[in-house]
Every structure is written in structure tokens, then in C-alpha cells.
Amino acid sequence: MELLVRRVLREEDRARKGLLGGYDIAPVSFGPAHTDPSVRGPDDPHTTRRSAQSPDDLHTIGRFFTALHPRRLLVVGESGAGKTVLAIELVLQLLEPPLTTGDPPHLVPVRLNAARWTVGRPFETWLAEQLVQDFGLAAGDAHRLVRDRRVLPVVDGLDELDPGPPAGTPRRAMGLLAELNRYSDLSGRRAGPVVVTCRADRYAELRAAGVWLDDAALIRLHDLTVEQIAVYLKARWPDGHPCAGHRDGIQAALGGPAGRAVHLALATPWRLLLTVTAVESGADPYELLRADPHADPRAGADAIAGRLLEAYVPAATRLTPRAAHRTPYQPDQVRAWLVHLAAHLRRQAARTAATDRPPPGLTAIDLVPHLLWPIGGRHLVRVLHCLFAVTLAVVAMLAFWTGSGAGDASPGMGMGMGMGMDGGAEQALTLALMTSWVGIVTGLSLSSWPAAAGGRTNVPHRRRLTGALLGALAGLPVGVLGGLAGLLLTGGRVFDLGFAIVAGGTGGLTLGTAIGLTAAGRLGAERMTVAEAIRAEPITLAGFGLCGALTGLAPLRLAHAGPAALVVGVSGAFVLAFALGVVFKITTGGWSMDAELAHPREALHRNPVIGLVFGLTGGVAAFLVFVMSRGLIESLACALVGGVAFGLSFGALAWTRTMIGLTVAATRGLLPLRLWSFLDWACEARLLRVSGATYQFRHRELQDFLTPPEEG
């Protein structure tokens, strides 16, 4: 519970700063909504007066929610009205009393992206998965918190589950509401606590379809009044500010002949932010806010909104220069790159809707580093990745062939014993195993969505050291036993007892240390069971087994072992390597939206590191085999080349696919060559934001505006 509270606070604080930057949001107030939001248009400051009492606002949302019975709340509002900010404030306010008193909270509010829910997924199961993926809890702890109703789900963005009108009935949103209506409290007799935010027009569609959130209080975020807009502008542009003189111009537009259209355009905090950003970059507010006083106010407001969105990217680009030694981004470049990212999100949404279990992060709003490769061209990138991986796989096998002496004629070894296979059969078996492994690498390189490794890099050194030590202690006896088994199967004809103990112990220590270091990075995160690991990566585990079989075959071949010893040795090596592959999968895990990530790219950066570590660890085992028939330098060279090629082709699939895809995209002018630097800058410019382990557009309206029309 304490761990979850700490991580929720950290994530919500980061999300709030990402949304608001260094400024406060414009005043957001709320009140009871009509049963059917479709019968009510935006507030009109010229005809609507608030009660004399102070309306509820962001500062009172926590107190408002705790007074509800049952604690079920649905928040509706226009696009950009501040629903996400209100959800963040609710989470933070509900956690304030426990932080003050030191007592554990009865309910831990957890904000969840509704867009990440998939149709047919039971809500409780999905909620527990989000606690694991978003906040790094152990699976058992997450399921227990959900079962005991110690979590308050704050489901943000119900409207983002389905494409916008006129795409048809919002079936995914309807499915999630049905799940939430089945979500009960601990007694099972009453509706469970939950908070949902949704755009007003989407909720009107859901009401028209006969679907709503049962037993929930319904509130609507109010539009900003002219007075509230003036207060915000005064706070942002105080007297003496370079833009202070524009306050009167904006106020004049609000009170002018087209004031209704101007107010409709500026009635939400998001639109007001667009306006002040454009003006601060040098735009003329009169030009931005012009509207025909004789035209329909809504049409005028739409035109103003279009100009504000059109001006936002150039304005943010000019207001956020890069470091002095770097070439500044040009507004046209930035817009073009963002358009391609937005188009990629539209394709992601389509693929998510077409599959029952999309990979984590494949949503309509999340830009996940290792899922960006299709921007370069889905089919082209997969073909290039396949060619690259196959080339590395062949290099790895050639290094093993050379180092193990598989192609050497060795008539003197084992002759006269009448117990070994002939050289041609041994070479054929070696080639068959190698070809099978290259085939597995080929298949993996063509897989749809290679996943980056889980875990974290910012792990305390003491924890890493402890993991390495425990791994080494566990690996040492296993390695020695393996060496002794090899000695028994080869009959001592290739190496002696001392070599078996030293080589086996060295290999076990190296592999155990590598696994322990990796496992330390996932302490406190979800652990797969053995069965789950096998189901998740059967082909990869078979590849591990084949590598083990090749390593075990080499000394048996040198000893000209008989058929029985050969079968036992190769099979045993396969099983042992397969088991080590299972341990590897469990310790590295899969990618998740873990809030403990120092950065969204962290998991992707770990992918080649883990691949190379295990590739070179396998290279140590290969080296110990190579020195049985080769010189020290030649053995070391073959092991090093083979280990690096093995690690990149077999253990760094996500990184390799991503780098190839982004290189192709940059070559085609679709993305910048240094994409990571651009994404960091875009977050600084408030064009994008970091959400856990993903990037997102600053606002869904900006994403939709930049999304190009469908081709054809």
C-alpha cells in the first residue's frame, strides 16, 4: 500500500507538471449536470450567472467526492475543459490526509487511461494489470489490493476509447461502462467506488444508446466566464509583462460584436492556453480572434479554434529554442514530424480495435519508443530487420563452427574405440542444429511486435551487487555439476577433472551473475511463472535450447562419444539451456508502463544491453568449449564475435527493429534522425508530455488536429 501511494504521488506530480508547466490552470469550476448533456450547450456568460455562493472548483473536488454515497462520480465536460487536471487534483487531494497523519489510506486513488482497456477484458483483471504495468507492483499484491477494494479507480478519458463521430456507436466505451456497472464493493451488494471522466458529447451518445454509469453522481465542468478569463490573463500577464497590453485586446474581442463566438472559442483552459501561447510568440490577438458577428457563433468559434491550433506548433517552437550549440527546429519541420506521429497513433488505434490482446502500449494515445518502427514502413522495416538478423545469426554460427572445429577432420581422436559417430554424421548434426537456430532467429525477426525488456536501470548499486552475488552462488554449483556431467559423458578423453570443475564453475558463475544482475532490476515488479514464460516465448526458448545443444555437442564430437552418450549429452544440454532461457525470460520480463522508469526510452535502452550481456555470457561458455581444440587467441576471437552477433540477433530484437525503423523513417524525411532529442524537446515545448513509460500529445484535440485525413 505504501509503495503504491508513493508511486501514485510521483506519477501524478509529474503528470500535473507536464500538463501545466510553470503556470496554474485557469479557474475550473463544476456543478451538477443535466441527466442528458445533449440538451445543454456551453455556458453563456451573458445569460448564465453563478449562484452567490462560491461554486465548487478544483480545490474542493476531494471534499466533494468524499461526501458522495456511494462514491461513484462521472465527470463530463467539453474538450479541453480540464477533466484530466481535475482527475489529477482529485487523486492528490485524496492522498493528502494520509500523508499528513501518516495513517495508510483506506482507498488509494489510481488514475488510469481508459484508452488502454480492451474489449472483453474483465475490469478487475485489467485494473490489477494496470497496477503491475503502470506502478510496478507484484502481481499478487496488485490482485490482493483490487480484491480487497483498497484501490479507487479513476478512469480518465472514456471518450478516447472509440474514434470520434461519425465512426458509429461507441462500442468500446459501452463495454467499459458495462464492466464498471458490474464492479461492486467488498460486500458484493452495492456498486463499487469509481471515478470516470468523459467528453460531454460522447456521454450524450452513450445516454442515447441507453448506457450510463449506474449510481453515479454526474457533474459537468463549467465553461470559463469572461471574468475568469480576465483573472487568468491578469495572473499570467501582470502589469509590466511584455504581453500585458494584449489583455485589453482579448477583453475587447470578448465584449465585441462577435463576443459570443470568441467566448465559445476561449471557454476552456486548453483553448485559453493556446491563445496565450500564440500571443506570447508574437501573434496578433485581433487576427487570432476575429469572427464575423453576423455568422453563427459556433461556426465562428470553430474557425477561431482552427487558427489557434494552427498557430500552436509554430508558437511553441519559437518559444522553446534548442541549446545554443544546436540547430534550431523549424516550425514546418516540427509540424511535419508531429503529423507523422499522429498518423502513427491512428494506425495503432485501428490495430488495437482489430485484435483481442494488443501488445502493451498499442493504444490510440501512447507513443511507445519500441512501437514507433512502423512509421518507416511496416513491411519494409520487417524485411530489413530479417535480413540484418539473419546476417548476424549466420556470423554467430560461422564463429561457432570455426571455434569449435566442427569442420576439422580429426581421424586420430577416438579411433580404435569403435564407439563414435563418423565425422560426416557429426558435421551433419551440427549443421542441422545451426540451421534450425538461424531459422528461429529468422522467425523472431519477422514477429509482429518485438517487446523491449522490463525492469529498471536506476537500481541501487547495493541491490545490483546483492543480485549478482546470489546469482553467482546459485550458478556455481550448477556449472560445476554441468562440467562433471560433461566429463562423465566424454569419458575424460577431451578434458580432465580439473578442467571440468574450473570451466564448469566459471561458466556457472558468469551466467548466474548475469541473471542476478538482471533480476535485481525487477525487484518488486511482476514475476512470470514458469508456465507463463514458456507460453509467452516458446520459440525463443527453443532457440536457447538449440544453443545449449550446440555447445554440448562440441566436446562430445571431439570425444567421438557413442550414440547413447551423444543423445544424453545433447538432450541434457538442450534442457539445461531451455531452463536457463526460462529463468532469463522471468528475470527480464516484458515491457510495461512502469512509473519507476526514469524515462520512456529506458526499457528500449536496456534491450541491447541485456542482449549483449547474455550474448557475451554465452560467449564465455563457447570460449571454454573452443579452447579444447583451438588456441587461446583464436578461441577468444570466435567467442567474442559469436557472442556479440548472438546477442544482437537473438536478444535485442526490439532495439534492432526500432533502430532500423527509425533510420528508414529519417531517411524518408518522416522523422528527425535524432528522434529522442526531438521528443525531449517537444515535451519541453509542451507539444508532447511524458505519461509513465510513454509519450502522449499535450492534448487529444491537438493530436486529432494534426492527424492527416485517411488516404483513399
Short mmCIF file of N, CA and C in Angstrom, two decimals, residues 27-31 54-62 64 86 222:
data_model
loop_
_atom_site.label_atom_id
_atom_site.label_comp_id
_atom_site.label_asym_id
_atom_site.label_seq_id
_atom_site.Cartn_x
_atom_site.Cartn_y
_atom_site.Cartn_z
N PRO A 27 -9.18 29.08 -13.84
CA PRO A 27 -10.15 28.58 -12.86
C PRO A 27 -11.12 27.58 -13.48
N VAL A 28 -11.20 26.39 -12.88
CA VAL A 28 -12.11 25.35 -13.34
C VAL A 28 -13.14 25.11 -12.25
N SER A 29 -14.40 25.27 -12.58
CA SER A 29 -15.46 25.03 -11.61
C SER A 29 -16.42 23.99 -12.18
N PHE A 30 -17.23 23.43 -11.32
CA PHE A 30 -18.14 22.39 -11.76
C PHE A 30 -19.43 22.45 -10.95
N GLY A 31 -20.44 21.79 -11.48
CA GLY A 31 -21.73 21.71 -10.80
C GLY A 31 -22.50 20.53 -11.34
N SER A 54 -19.88 30.54 -3.58
CA SER A 54 -18.72 30.17 -4.38
C SER A 54 -18.93 28.78 -4.97
N PRO A 55 -18.80 28.62 -6.30
CA PRO A 55 -19.03 27.30 -6.90
C PRO A 55 -17.91 26.33 -6.54
N ASP A 56 -18.21 25.05 -6.67
CA ASP A 56 -17.17 24.04 -6.47
C ASP A 56 -16.12 24.19 -7.55
N ASP A 57 -14.85 23.96 -7.17
CA ASP A 57 -13.78 24.08 -8.14
C ASP A 57 -12.72 23.02 -7.85
N LEU A 58 -11.56 23.16 -8.50
CA LEU A 58 -10.50 22.17 -8.33
C LEU A 58 -10.11 21.99 -6.88
N HIS A 59 -10.16 23.06 -6.10
CA HIS A 59 -9.69 22.99 -4.72
C HIS A 59 -10.65 22.24 -3.81
N THR A 60 -11.87 22.01 -4.27
CA THR A 60 -12.85 21.34 -3.41
C THR A 60 -13.28 19.99 -3.94
N ILE A 61 -12.67 19.51 -5.02
CA ILE A 61 -13.13 18.26 -5.62
C ILE A 61 -12.94 17.08 -4.67
N GLY A 62 -11.87 17.08 -3.88
CA GLY A 62 -11.65 15.99 -2.94
C GLY A 62 -12.73 15.93 -1.89
N PHE A 64 -15.73 17.22 -2.13
CA PHE A 64 -16.99 16.89 -2.81
C PHE A 64 -17.12 15.38 -2.98
N LEU A 86 -8.60 17.90 -13.37
CA LEU A 86 -9.47 17.66 -12.22
C LEU A 86 -9.24 16.26 -11.66
N HIS A 222 -17.81 23.59 -15.80
CA HIS A 222 -18.35 24.80 -16.37
C HIS A 222 -17.37 25.43 -17.35
#
